Coordinates of C-alpha atoms and ligand atoms in Angstrom, one line a residue:
Chain I
X1 CA -0.2 0.2 -0.2
X2 CA 2.4 2.6 0.8
X3 CA 4.6 2.4 -1.9
X4 CA 2.1 2.1 -4.8
X5 CA 2.4 6.0 -6.8
X6 CA -1.2 6.6 -7.6
X7 CA -0.8 10.2 -9.5
X8 CA 2.1 8.6 -11.5
X9 CA -0.4 6.4 -13.2
X10 CA -2.6 8.9 -13.7
X11 CA -0.1 11.6 -15.3
X12 CA 2.4 10.1 -17.4
X13 CA 3.4 14.0 -18.7
X14 CA 4.2 14.8 -14.4
X15 CA 5.4 11.0 -14.1
X16 CA 9.2 12.2 -12.1
X17 CA 8.0 14.8 -10.4
X18 CA 5.1 13.4 -8.9
X19 CA 6.9 10.4 -8.9
X20 CA 9.3 11.6 -6.2
X21 CA 6.5 13.7 -4.3
X22 CA 4.7 11.1 -3.8
X23 CA 7.5 9.4 -2.3
X24 CA 8.2 11.7 -0.2
X25 CA 4.6 11.6 1.1
X26 CA 5.3 7.5 1.3
X27 CA 7.8 7.5 3.1
X28 CA 6.3 9.5 5.8
X29 CA 3.2 7.7 5.5
X30 CA 4.8 4.9 5.9
X31 CA 6.8 6.1 8.9
X32 CA 3.5 6.8 10.4
X33 CA 2.2 3.5 9.8
X34 CA 5.9 1.3 11.2
X35 CA 5.5 3.5 14.4
X36 CA 1.6 2.5 14.5
X37 CA 2.3 -1.0 14.3
X38 CA 5.7 -1.0 16.7
X39 CA 3.8 0.6 19.4
X40 CA 1.2 -2.7 19.6
X41 CA 4.1 -5.0 20.6
X42 CA 5.8 -1.7 23.0
X43 CA 2.4 -1.4 24.7
X44 CA 2.2 -5.0 25.7
X45 CA 5.6 -5.0 26.8
X46 CA 5.2 -2.8 28.9
X47 CA 1.9 -4.1 30.2
X48 CA 4.4 -6.6 31.1
X49 CA 7.0 -4.5 32.7
X50 CA 4.0 -2.9 35.1
X51 CA 2.1 -6.4 35.8
X52 CA 6.0 -7.8 36.5
X53 CA 7.0 -5.6 38.5
X54 CA 3.8 -4.9 40.9
X55 CA 3.8 -8.6 40.9
X56 CA 7.4 -8.9 42.4
X57 CA 7.0 -9.2 46.0
X58 CA 4.8 -12.1 45.6
X59 CA 6.1 -14.2 42.9
X60 CA 9.2 -13.9 45.2
X61 CA 7.5 -15.0 47.7
X62 CA 5.2 -17.9 46.4
X63 CA 6.7 -18.4 43.1
X64 CA 4.9 -20.7 41.1
X65 CA 3.6 -22.4 43.9
X66 CA 1.2 -19.7 43.4
X67 CA -0.7 -21.1 40.7
X68 CA -1.4 -24.4 42.5
X69 CA -2.5 -23.2 45.9
X70 CA -5.6 -22.7 47.5
X71 CA -5.3 -20.1 49.9
X72 CA -6.8 -17.0 50.0
X73 CA -6.3 -15.0 53.1
X74 CA -5.1 -11.2 52.8
X75 CA -5.2 -11.0 56.9
X76 CA -2.5 -13.6 56.8
X77 CA -0.7 -12.7 53.9
X78 CA -1.1 -16.0 52.2
X79 CA -2.4 -16.3 48.4
X80 CA -2.5 -18.8 45.7
X81 CA -4.8 -18.3 42.9
X82 CA -5.6 -22.3 41.6
X83 CA -9.6 -21.2 42.4
X84 CA -9.5 -18.6 40.6
X85 CA -7.5 -20.2 37.4
X86 CA -10.0 -22.8 37.7
X87 CA -13.1 -20.8 38.0
X88 CA -11.9 -18.9 35.0
X89 CA -11.2 -21.8 32.4
X90 CA -13.7 -24.0 34.0
X91 CA -16.7 -20.9 33.5
X92 CA -15.6 -20.5 29.7
X93 CA -15.6 -23.8 28.7
X94 CA -18.9 -23.6 30.0
X95 CA -20.0 -21.0 27.6
X96 CA -18.3 -22.7 24.8
X97 CA -20.4 -25.5 25.7
X98 CA -24.1 -24.0 25.8
X99 CA -22.7 -21.5 23.8
X100 CA -21.2 -23.1 20.4
X101 CA -23.7 -25.7 19.3
X102 CA -26.9 -22.9 19.5
X103 CA -24.6 -20.3 17.6
X104 CA -23.8 -22.3 15.3
X105 CA -27.3 -23.8 14.3
X106 CA -28.2 -19.9 14.5
X107 CA -26.1 -19.4 12.2
X108 CA -26.7 -22.5 9.6
X109 CA -30.0 -21.5 9.4
X110 CA -29.6 -17.8 8.9
X111 CA -27.6 -18.2 5.9
X112 CA -28.4 -22.2 4.4
X113 CA -32.3 -22.0 5.6
X114 CA -33.7 -19.6 7.0
X115 CA -36.5 -17.4 3.9
X116 CA -35.0 -14.4 2.8
X117 CA -37.2 -11.8 4.4
X118 CA -35.8 -13.0 8.1
X119 CA -32.3 -13.2 7.4
X120 CA -31.4 -9.8 7.5
X121 CA -33.5 -8.2 10.7
X122 CA -32.5 -11.7 13.1
X123 CA -28.3 -11.4 11.8
X124 CA -29.0 -7.3 12.9
X125 CA -30.5 -8.1 16.1
X126 CA -28.1 -10.4 16.5
X127 CA -25.0 -8.1 16.3
X128 CA -27.0 -5.5 18.3
X129 CA -26.5 -7.8 21.1
X130 CA -23.4 -8.0 21.1
X131 CA -23.2 -3.9 22.0
X132 CA -24.7 -3.9 24.8
X133 CA -22.3 -3.6 28.1
X134 CA -21.3 -6.5 30.1
X135 CA -23.2 -4.8 33.5
X136 CA -26.1 -4.9 31.7
X137 CA -25.9 -8.6 30.8
X138 CA -24.9 -8.9 34.8
X139 CA -28.4 -7.0 36.3
X140 CA -30.5 -9.0 33.7
X141 CA -28.5 -12.2 34.7
X142 CA -28.8 -11.7 38.5
X143 CA -32.7 -10.2 38.3
X144 CA -33.9 -12.3 35.7
X145 CA -31.7 -15.1 34.8
X146 CA -31.2 -16.4 38.3
X147 CA -34.1 -16.8 39.4
X148 CA -35.2 -19.1 36.1
X149 CA -32.0 -20.5 36.9
X150 CA -32.3 -21.2 40.6
X151 CA -36.1 -22.7 40.7
X152 CA -36.6 -24.4 37.2
X153 CA -33.5 -25.0 35.4
X154 CA -31.2 -25.8 38.4
X155 CA -33.6 -28.4 40.0
X156 CA -34.7 -29.8 37.1
X157 CA -30.9 -30.5 35.7
X158 CA -30.5 -32.0 39.8
X159 CA -33.0 -34.3 39.2
X160 CA -31.8 -35.5 36.0
X161 CA -28.1 -35.3 36.1
X162 CA -27.8 -35.3 39.9
X163 CA -26.2 -39.0 39.8
X164 CA -23.4 -36.6 38.5
X165 CA -21.1 -34.5 40.9
X166 CA -21.1 -31.7 38.9
X167 CA -24.9 -31.2 40.2
X168 CA -25.1 -32.6 43.7
X169 CA -25.6 -29.7 46.3
X170 CA -27.0 -27.2 47.5
X171 CA -28.3 -24.8 44.9
X172 CA -27.8 -21.2 46.4
X173 CA -28.3 -18.9 42.8
X174 CA -25.2 -17.6 42.2
X175 CA -22.6 -20.4 41.0
X176 CA -20.2 -21.7 38.3
X177 CA -22.8 -22.8 36.3
X178 CA -25.5 -19.3 36.5
X179 CA -21.8 -17.2 35.4
X180 CA -21.2 -19.9 32.4
X181 CA -25.1 -19.3 31.3
X182 CA -24.4 -15.7 31.3
X183 CA -21.2 -16.0 29.6
X184 CA -22.9 -18.2 27.4
X185 CA -25.5 -15.8 26.5
X186 CA -22.5 -13.2 25.8
X187 CA -20.5 -14.6 23.9
X188 CA -23.1 -16.2 20.8
X189 CA -23.9 -13.1 19.4
X190 CA -20.2 -12.5 18.8
X191 CA -19.9 -16.1 17.6
X192 CA -22.4 -16.5 15.6
X193 CA -22.3 -12.8 13.4
X194 CA -19.0 -14.3 13.1
X195 CA -20.0 -17.5 11.9
X196 CA -22.6 -16.6 9.8
X197 CA -20.3 -14.6 7.6
X198 CA -17.8 -17.3 7.5
X199 CA -20.9 -19.5 5.9
X200 CA -21.8 -16.4 4.1
X201 CA -17.9 -16.4 2.3
X202 CA -18.7 -20.3 1.2
X203 CA -19.2 -20.1 -2.3
X204 CA -22.1 -20.6 -4.2
X205 CA -20.1 -23.2 -6.1
X206 CA -19.7 -25.4 -3.2
X207 CA -23.2 -26.3 -2.3
X208 CA -24.0 -26.9 -6.1
X209 CA -21.4 -29.2 -6.2
X210 CA -23.0 -31.2 -3.0
X211 CA -26.6 -30.9 -4.2
X212 CA -25.9 -31.4 -7.5
X213 CA -24.1 -34.8 -6.3
X214 CA -27.3 -35.9 -5.1
X215 CA -26.5 -34.5 -1.1
X216 CA -30.0 -32.8 1.0
X217 CA -29.7 -29.6 1.7
X218 CA -28.5 -30.9 5.5
X219 CA -25.9 -33.0 3.9
X220 CA -24.6 -30.1 1.7
X221 CA -24.5 -28.0 5.0
X222 CA -22.9 -31.2 6.8
X223 CA -20.2 -32.5 4.1
X224 CA -19.5 -29.6 2.3
X225 CA -20.5 -25.9 3.8
X226 CA -19.4 -26.4 7.3
X227 CA -16.0 -28.5 6.5
X228 CA -15.0 -25.5 4.1
X229 CA -15.5 -22.9 6.6
X230 CA -14.7 -24.1 9.4
X231 CA -11.1 -23.2 10.1
X232 CA -13.7 -19.8 10.3
X233 CA -15.7 -21.4 12.4
X234 CA -12.9 -21.9 14.8
X235 CA -12.0 -18.5 14.7
X236 CA -15.6 -17.8 15.9
X237 CA -14.9 -20.3 18.4
X238 CA -11.8 -18.3 19.7
X239 CA -13.1 -15.0 20.0
X240 CA -15.9 -16.1 22.3
X241 CA -13.4 -17.7 24.0
X242 CA -11.2 -14.8 24.4
X243 CA -14.4 -12.9 25.7
X244 CA -15.3 -15.2 28.1
X245 CA -11.6 -15.5 29.5
X246 CA -11.3 -12.3 30.7
X247 CA -15.0 -11.1 31.0
X248 CA -15.8 -9.4 34.3
X249 CA -18.7 -7.4 35.6
X250 CA -21.4 -10.0 34.5
X251 CA -19.4 -12.9 36.1
X252 CA -18.6 -11.5 39.3
X253 CA -22.4 -10.9 39.4
X254 CA -23.5 -14.2 39.1
X255 CA -20.8 -16.6 40.4
X256 CA -20.7 -16.1 43.6
X257 CA -16.8 -14.8 44.0
X258 CA -16.1 -17.7 46.9
X259 CA -12.0 -19.0 47.3
X260 CA -12.7 -22.7 46.6
X261 CA -13.0 -25.3 44.4
X262 CA -16.5 -28.0 45.0
X263 CA -17.2 -30.2 42.5
X264 CA -20.7 -29.3 41.9
X265 CA -21.1 -26.6 39.1
X266 CA -24.5 -25.8 41.5
X267 CA -22.0 -23.9 44.1
X268 CA -20.6 -20.6 43.9
X269 CA -16.4 -20.4 42.6
X270 CA -14.6 -17.6 41.4
X271 CA -12.3 -15.7 38.5
X272 CA -9.5 -14.6 38.0
X273 CA -10.8 -11.4 36.3
X274 CA -13.5 -11.4 39.0
X275 CA -11.5 -10.8 41.9
X276 CA -9.8 -7.9 41.0
X277 CA -12.4 -6.3 39.9
X278 CA -14.0 -6.7 43.7
X279 CA -10.8 -6.7 46.1
X280 CA -8.9 -4.0 43.8
X281 CA -10.0 -1.2 45.7
X282 CA -9.8 -2.3 49.2
X283 CA -6.2 -4.2 48.7
X284 CA -4.9 -2.3 51.5
X285 CA -1.3 -3.9 52.2
X286 CA 1.4 -4.5 49.4
X287 CA 1.7 -8.4 49.8
X288 CA -2.4 -8.5 48.6
X289 CA -1.9 -6.2 45.6
X290 CA 1.1 -7.9 44.4
X291 CA -1.2 -11.2 44.9
X292 CA -3.9 -9.4 42.6
X293 CA -1.1 -8.0 40.1
X294 CA 0.2 -11.8 40.3
X295 CA -3.2 -13.0 39.4
X296 CA -3.3 -10.2 36.3
X297 CA 0.1 -11.4 34.8
X298 CA -1.4 -14.6 35.0
X299 CA -4.8 -14.4 33.3
X300 CA -2.7 -12.4 30.6
X301 CA -0.5 -14.7 30.3
X302 CA -3.2 -17.8 29.7
X303 CA -5.2 -15.6 28.0
X304 CA -1.7 -15.4 25.4
X305 CA -1.3 -19.1 25.5
X306 CA -4.8 -20.3 24.9
X307 CA -5.0 -17.9 21.9
X308 CA -1.5 -18.9 20.6
X309 CA -2.6 -22.8 20.6
X310 CA -6.2 -22.0 19.2
X311 CA -4.0 -20.0 16.5
X312 CA -1.6 -23.0 16.1
X313 CA -4.8 -25.1 16.0
X314 CA -6.6 -23.1 13.2
X315 CA -3.1 -23.2 10.7
X316 CA -3.1 -26.9 11.2
X317 CA -6.8 -26.9 10.7
X318 CA -6.6 -24.9 7.5
X319 CA -3.5 -26.6 6.0
X320 CA -4.8 -30.2 6.2
X321 CA -6.6 -31.4 3.2
X322 CA -6.5 -27.6 1.9
X323 CA -9.3 -25.5 3.4
X324 CA -11.0 -23.2 1.4
X325 CA -12.3 -20.8 4.1
X326 CA -10.0 -17.9 4.8
X327 CA -8.4 -17.5 8.1
X328 CA -9.3 -15.2 10.1
Chain N
X1 CA -45.5 -24.3 -9.8
X2 CA -45.5 -27.8 -12.5
X3 CA -48.2 -28.2 -14.9
X4 CA -47.4 -31.6 -16.4
X5 CA -48.7 -31.8 -19.3
X6 CA -48.5 -35.7 -19.6
X7 CA -48.7 -38.3 -16.3
X8 CA -45.2 -39.6 -16.0
X9 CA -44.2 -41.7 -18.7
X10 CA -44.3 -45.1 -17.9
X11 CA -41.5 -47.7 -18.8
X12 CA -41.3 -47.5 -22.5
X13 CA -38.3 -45.1 -23.6
X14 CA -39.6 -45.0 -26.8
X15 CA -41.9 -41.8 -27.9
X16 CA -42.1 -39.3 -31.0
X17 CA -40.0 -36.6 -30.7
X18 CA -42.4 -33.6 -31.2
X19 CA -40.4 -31.3 -33.0
X20 CA -36.8 -30.0 -34.3
X21 CA -34.9 -33.3 -33.3
X22 CA -33.2 -35.2 -36.2
X23 CA -30.5 -37.8 -36.4
X24 CA -27.6 -37.2 -38.9
X25 CA -28.5 -38.8 -41.9
X26 CA -25.2 -38.9 -44.0
X27 CA -23.1 -40.7 -40.7
X28 CA -23.4 -44.2 -39.6
X29 CA -24.4 -42.7 -36.0
X30 CA -25.9 -46.3 -34.5
X31 CA -28.1 -44.2 -32.5
X32 CA -32.0 -45.7 -33.2
X33 CA -34.6 -42.7 -32.8
X34 CA -36.0 -44.3 -30.4
X35 CA -33.0 -44.5 -27.9
X36 CA -34.0 -41.0 -25.7
X37 CA -32.5 -40.1 -22.7
X38 CA -33.8 -36.8 -22.0
X39 CA -36.9 -35.5 -23.3
X40 CA -38.3 -31.7 -23.3
X41 CA -42.2 -31.0 -23.6
X42 CA -42.7 -27.3 -24.3
X43 CA -40.9 -26.7 -21.1
X44 CA -40.7 -22.6 -19.7
X45 CA -38.6 -21.0 -17.7
X46 CA -39.2 -17.8 -15.6
X47 CA -36.5 -16.1 -12.7
X48 CA -39.7 -14.0 -11.2
X49 CA -41.4 -12.3 -13.6
X50 CA -38.2 -12.6 -16.1
X51 CA -39.2 -16.0 -18.9
X52 CA -35.8 -17.6 -19.3
X53 CA -37.2 -20.2 -21.2
X54 CA -39.8 -20.4 -24.3
X55 CA -41.4 -23.5 -24.9
X56 CA -38.1 -25.4 -25.2
X57 CA -39.2 -28.7 -27.0
X58 CA -36.1 -31.2 -27.6
X59 CA -35.1 -34.5 -27.1
X60 CA -31.5 -35.9 -26.6
X61 CA -30.5 -39.0 -27.3
X62 CA -28.7 -41.6 -24.9
X63 CA -24.9 -42.5 -26.0
X64 CA -24.1 -39.4 -27.6
X65 CA -22.4 -35.8 -26.8
X66 CA -26.0 -33.0 -27.4
X67 CA -24.2 -29.7 -28.0
X68 CA -26.3 -26.4 -26.8
X69 CA -25.2 -23.7 -28.3
X70 CA -26.2 -19.5 -28.5
X71 CA -25.2 -16.1 -27.1
X72 CA -25.0 -15.4 -23.7
X73 CA -27.7 -14.6 -21.5
X74 CA -29.7 -16.8 -23.9
X75 CA -31.3 -19.4 -21.7
X76 CA -28.4 -22.4 -22.1
X77 CA -27.4 -22.7 -18.5
X78 CA -30.6 -21.8 -17.2
X79 CA -32.2 -25.0 -19.6
X80 CA -28.6 -27.6 -18.5
X81 CA -29.9 -26.4 -14.6
X82 CA -33.6 -27.2 -15.1
X83 CA -32.8 -30.5 -16.2
X84 CA -31.5 -31.7 -12.7
X85 CA -33.5 -28.8 -11.3
X86 CA -30.2 -26.4 -10.0
X87 CA -32.6 -24.1 -10.5
X88 CA -34.3 -25.2 -7.3
X89 CA -31.7 -23.2 -5.1
X90 CA -33.3 -19.8 -6.3
X91 CA -36.4 -18.4 -4.9
X92 CA -39.2 -17.1 -7.3
X93 CA -38.3 -19.4 -9.9
X94 CA -41.3 -20.4 -11.9
X95 CA -41.8 -23.9 -14.6
X96 CA -44.2 -24.9 -17.0
X97 CA -43.9 -28.3 -19.4
X98 CA -42.0 -31.0 -18.9
X99 CA -38.7 -32.7 -18.4
X100 CA -38.3 -36.6 -18.5
X101 CA -35.2 -38.4 -18.2
X102 CA -35.1 -41.7 -18.8
X103 CA -39.1 -41.9 -17.7
X104 CA -39.7 -39.8 -14.9
X105 CA -40.8 -36.9 -14.9
X106 CA -38.4 -34.0 -13.1
X107 CA -40.5 -31.8 -12.5
X108 CA -43.8 -34.4 -11.3
X109 CA -44.7 -35.4 -7.8
X110 CA -42.9 -38.7 -7.8
X111 CA -39.7 -37.6 -8.5
X112 CA -36.9 -38.6 -5.9
X113 CA -34.5 -35.5 -6.2
X114 CA -31.9 -36.8 -4.4
X115 CA -32.1 -39.8 -6.9
X116 CA -32.6 -38.2 -9.7
X117 CA -29.5 -36.2 -9.0
X118 CA -27.1 -38.9 -8.5
X119 CA -28.0 -40.3 -12.1
X120 CA -27.5 -37.2 -13.4
X121 CA -24.2 -35.7 -13.3
X122 CA -23.3 -32.2 -13.7
X123 CA -19.7 -30.4 -14.2
X124 CA -20.1 -26.7 -13.7
X125 CA -18.2 -23.9 -15.2
X126 CA -15.5 -22.8 -13.1
X127 CA -13.9 -26.1 -11.3
X128 CA -15.8 -26.8 -7.7
X129 CA -14.1 -29.6 -6.1
X130 CA -14.4 -29.7 -2.7
X131 CA -11.0 -28.6 -0.5
X132 CA -10.8 -32.0 0.8
X133 CA -8.4 -34.6 -1.0
X134 CA -8.4 -35.9 -4.4
X135 CA -9.6 -39.5 -2.7
X136 CA -12.4 -37.9 -1.0
X137 CA -13.2 -35.9 -3.7
X138 CA -14.6 -38.4 -6.0
X139 CA -15.7 -41.5 -2.9
X140 CA -18.2 -38.0 -1.7
X141 CA -21.1 -39.0 -4.1
X142 CA -20.5 -43.2 -3.7
X143 CA -20.2 -42.3 -0.3
X144 CA -23.1 -39.8 0.8
X145 CA -25.7 -42.3 -1.7
X146 CA -24.3 -45.4 -0.7
X147 CA -23.8 -46.3 -3.9
X148 CA -20.5 -49.2 -2.7
X149 CA -19.6 -50.9 -0.2
X150 CA -16.7 -49.1 1.8
X151 CA -14.9 -52.2 0.8
X152 CA -14.8 -51.3 -3.3
X153 CA -14.6 -47.4 -2.5
X154 CA -11.3 -47.7 -3.5
X155 CA -11.6 -49.9 -6.5
X156 CA -14.2 -47.5 -7.4
X157 CA -12.1 -44.4 -7.0
X158 CA -9.7 -45.9 -9.2
X159 CA -11.9 -46.5 -11.8
X160 CA -13.4 -43.0 -12.2
X161 CA -10.1 -41.2 -12.0
X162 CA -9.0 -43.5 -14.8
X163 CA -12.2 -42.6 -16.5
X164 CA -11.6 -38.8 -15.9
X165 CA -7.9 -39.3 -17.7
X166 CA -6.9 -38.6 -14.2
X167 CA -5.4 -41.3 -12.4
X168 CA -2.2 -41.1 -13.7
X169 CA -1.5 -38.2 -12.9
X170 CA -2.7 -38.3 -9.2
X171 CA -2.4 -41.8 -8.2
X172 CA 0.8 -41.2 -5.9
X173 CA -1.4 -38.4 -4.2
X174 CA -4.9 -39.3 -3.5
X175 CA -4.4 -37.6 -0.4
X176 CA -3.5 -34.4 -0.7
X177 CA -5.9 -31.4 -1.2
X178 CA -7.7 -31.3 -4.6
X179 CA -7.5 -27.6 -4.5
X180 CA -3.6 -27.8 -5.1
X181 CA -4.0 -29.8 -8.7
X182 CA -4.1 -27.7 -11.5
X183 CA -7.3 -25.7 -12.9
X184 CA -7.8 -28.5 -16.0
X185 CA -7.1 -31.0 -13.1
X186 CA -9.3 -29.6 -11.0
X187 CA -12.4 -29.8 -14.0
X188 CA -11.1 -33.9 -14.7
X189 CA -11.4 -34.1 -11.3
X190 CA -15.0 -32.4 -10.5
X191 CA -16.0 -35.5 -14.0
X192 CA -14.6 -37.8 -11.6
X193 CA -16.5 -36.7 -8.7
X194 CA -19.4 -36.6 -10.8
X195 CA -18.7 -40.2 -12.4
X196 CA -18.3 -41.7 -8.9
X197 CA -21.8 -41.6 -8.5
X198 CA -22.6 -43.5 -11.0
X199 CA -25.2 -41.3 -13.5
X200 CA -26.5 -42.0 -16.8
X201 CA -26.3 -38.8 -18.1
X202 CA -24.1 -35.8 -17.3
X203 CA -25.0 -32.0 -18.0
X204 CA -21.6 -29.7 -18.8
X205 CA -21.9 -26.1 -18.9
X206 CA -19.3 -24.7 -20.3
X207 CA -16.6 -27.0 -18.3
X208 CA -13.7 -25.5 -20.7
X209 CA -14.6 -22.1 -20.7
X210 CA -12.3 -21.3 -16.7
X211 CA -9.1 -24.0 -19.3
X212 CA -6.6 -23.3 -21.1
X213 CA -5.9 -24.2 -24.5
X214 CA -4.3 -27.2 -23.7
X215 CA -5.8 -28.6 -20.9
X216 CA -9.7 -27.7 -22.9
X217 CA -8.2 -30.0 -25.6
X218 CA -7.4 -33.3 -22.4
X219 CA -11.0 -32.0 -21.1
X220 CA -12.4 -32.4 -24.8
X221 CA -11.0 -36.0 -25.7
X222 CA -12.4 -37.0 -22.2
X223 CA -16.2 -36.1 -23.6
X224 CA -15.1 -37.6 -26.6
X225 CA -14.6 -41.1 -24.5
X226 CA -17.4 -41.1 -22.0
X227 CA -20.0 -41.2 -24.7
X228 CA -19.8 -44.5 -24.9
X229 CA -21.3 -44.6 -21.9
X230 CA -22.8 -41.9 -20.9
X231 CA -25.5 -39.2 -22.2
X232 CA -24.0 -35.8 -22.5
X233 CA -25.2 -32.4 -22.7
X234 CA -22.6 -29.6 -22.8
X235 CA -23.0 -26.1 -22.9
X236 CA -20.7 -24.2 -25.0
X237 CA -20.7 -20.4 -26.6
X238 CA -16.9 -21.8 -28.2
X239 CA -18.7 -23.1 -31.8
X240 CA -15.4 -25.2 -32.4
X241 CA -15.8 -26.9 -29.4
X242 CA -19.5 -27.7 -30.5
X243 CA -18.8 -29.0 -34.0
X244 CA -15.4 -30.8 -32.9
X245 CA -17.1 -33.6 -29.4
X246 CA -21.0 -33.3 -30.3
X247 CA -23.4 -35.4 -32.5
X248 CA -26.2 -33.2 -32.4
X249 CA -26.2 -29.8 -31.4
X250 CA -28.5 -27.1 -30.6
X251 CA -29.4 -23.8 -31.2
X252 CA -30.7 -20.9 -28.4
X253 CA -31.5 -17.2 -29.1
X254 CA -32.0 -14.2 -27.5
X255 CA -34.8 -14.3 -25.0
X256 CA -34.8 -18.7 -24.1
X257 CA -36.1 -20.1 -27.6
X258 CA -34.7 -22.8 -29.2
X259 CA -34.5 -22.3 -32.9
X260 CA -33.3 -25.4 -33.9
X261 CA -32.0 -28.9 -33.4
X262 CA -30.0 -31.2 -34.9
X263 CA -26.6 -33.8 -36.2
X264 CA -23.7 -31.3 -35.9
X265 CA -22.5 -31.6 -39.2
X266 CA -26.2 -30.2 -40.3
X267 CA -26.6 -27.1 -38.0
X268 CA -23.3 -26.4 -39.0
X269 CA -22.7 -26.9 -42.9
X270 CA -26.7 -26.5 -43.4
X271 CA -28.5 -24.9 -41.1
X272 CA -32.6 -24.8 -41.7
X273 CA -32.8 -21.1 -40.0
X274 CA -31.5 -17.9 -40.5
X275 CA -31.0 -17.3 -37.5
X276 CA -28.8 -20.4 -36.8
X277 CA -26.7 -19.1 -40.2
X278 CA -26.1 -16.0 -38.6
X279 CA -24.8 -17.4 -35.4
X280 CA -22.5 -19.3 -36.6
X281 CA -21.0 -17.6 -39.6
X282 CA -20.2 -15.5 -36.6
X283 CA -22.6 -12.3 -38.1
X284 CA -24.1 -12.0 -34.8
X285 CA -23.8 -13.0 -31.0
Ligands
ADP401 N1 -30.2 -16.0 -11.2 C1 -31.1 -15.7 -12.0 N2 -32.3 -14.6 -11.7 C2 -32.6 -13.4 -12.3 N3 -32.2 -14.0 -13.9 C3 -30.9 -14.5 -14.4 C4 -30.5 -15.7 -13.1 N4 -29.8 -16.5 -14.0 C5 -30.1 -16.3 -15.5 N5 -30.6 -15.4 -15.2 C6 -31.5 -14.2 -16.5 O1 -32.0 -15.9 -17.4 C7 -31.1 -15.2 -18.3 C8 -30.5 -16.8 -19.2 O2 -29.6 -17.0 -18.3 P1 -28.6 -17.8 -18.8 O3 -29.5 -19.1 -18.6 O4 -27.4 -18.1 -17.8 O5 -27.9 -18.0 -19.7 P2 -26.3 -18.5 -20.7 O6 -26.1 -19.7 -20.0 O7 -27.2 -18.8 -22.2 O8 -25.5 -17.2 -20.9 C9 -30.3 -14.1 -18.7 O9 -30.9 -13.1 -19.3 C10 -30.1 -13.8 -17.1 O10 -29.8 -12.6 -17.1
MG402 MG1 -24.5 -19.8 -19.2

């Protein structure tokens, strides 16, 4: 982009002058863009430096043991992030388990089966859902979703799946499962609208190829269209996962905020993002503050590692047998 | 939607052609008049309000190549895609008249579309292999339609690739992605994929228009080979191609009218209609 000399193409007579003129502009433009691009890695490094320096006392005191330790006692000055890490990963994973099938179902319905008239309106409504601030989702979760879950859904789950340890015990309301459900609702618009775009980008020739070979509409979706779009769909899921990992407000309003690991999903839990949001203002002593910064550092690294792994997965999937879909 | 003029035709394949089709007289082609694979009677087609085909009637004999030529936008693709009902994908379309393929009325209420499309293969203008392996592309149809046992699938795939004159080029890399093949190879793979379904009819919509001359020649040779076993209908706007590969040629004119259909020699040397002659001699189109 930066090296193209547009005026020279239009005006041959003025070629040398305009070429040199534009190349000076080009250089400036290029320098600005390069600076912008460099700002990102610089920001990341600075962020890391701040996190590491802030967390330094906690890193010295607890070391790597921090991530497998379960005590969180600000009075005694003992900290461990294990329940937080588990809570973050567990809620995000559960949210994906709930959100992915639903979102893909809606995206496939919208691109392949829905009547032409309703496609656009529904898609636009979904995109609107993605723009709602998460604290609003949190409020709705507390006042609407949680009562429904507590009185209807959770008891039903317990009576049907109660033989599993995950669905046993007292039903409080605020719980890992409630947080996962609100997370699922929050990431669904992203997964839906991105996978819808990806499915729309599948060339019609692929649909026709499948149908002309005797596939039914559903078989065409299953055997040709979704496989063609698979790396893009994976990208959509990862986008959703990224949102779920970092989501703070709605989760902290529904998860119950307890530093515990309990097998039952009906029990309260905690996440890394939630603990930072909740305790940051109250952190009095240095070690509490350092421990929280350490949590932030771990959250940062977990997010980076998961995203890198996901990129690798997409890369491998799109290379294997030659995917048609473009990567996100 | 469907106005069937007559009830679906019974097993007897011998039908009196309604119009226009005349087998070549001067050539010793072993085609009996009765051996018809496709019969089209008074077929009209609309995209919404726009009529794309007007009262088309023609017959297509078995195991021969019938070429459809005509200026751009005259409805050749629409006609071809009506035969396997690919136009069903487009909303707001409407048909009148009847198309009968091997005794089954395509727009009749009793048609099993999946089985019909399995018997009537289609090759598209642009090669459209699936982004799967070469093997999986050819195996797609037979696996989907459960045409042969899992054990026999490799043999079938090999056979189809051989028939499509592609086997020697890909035998060592059946697991490689089909999208890595050249354009001409991809198109032959698409032909092999269509053959995998063991069809009786092959519809080809300008199968060479995206290919270079050498790849085009290979595909043309292939078409010539395949007509021994398959009924082939090919749309082309390349008249030399029609003259080279086809036994019969039909000329469509603007507005979706079939002007005439006859032996390829006759159409190119002694056309009955002025419009046909004008088109063939390059005075329009
Ligand atoms: N999907 C469509 N919707 C509306 N009109 C169409 C569509 N496809 C083709 N047509 C119209 O139908 C006519 C015939 O098109 P087509 O069958 O593609 O012609 P050909 O293959 O002979 O070039 C053209 O006028 C074209 O504009
Ligand atoms: Mg066409």
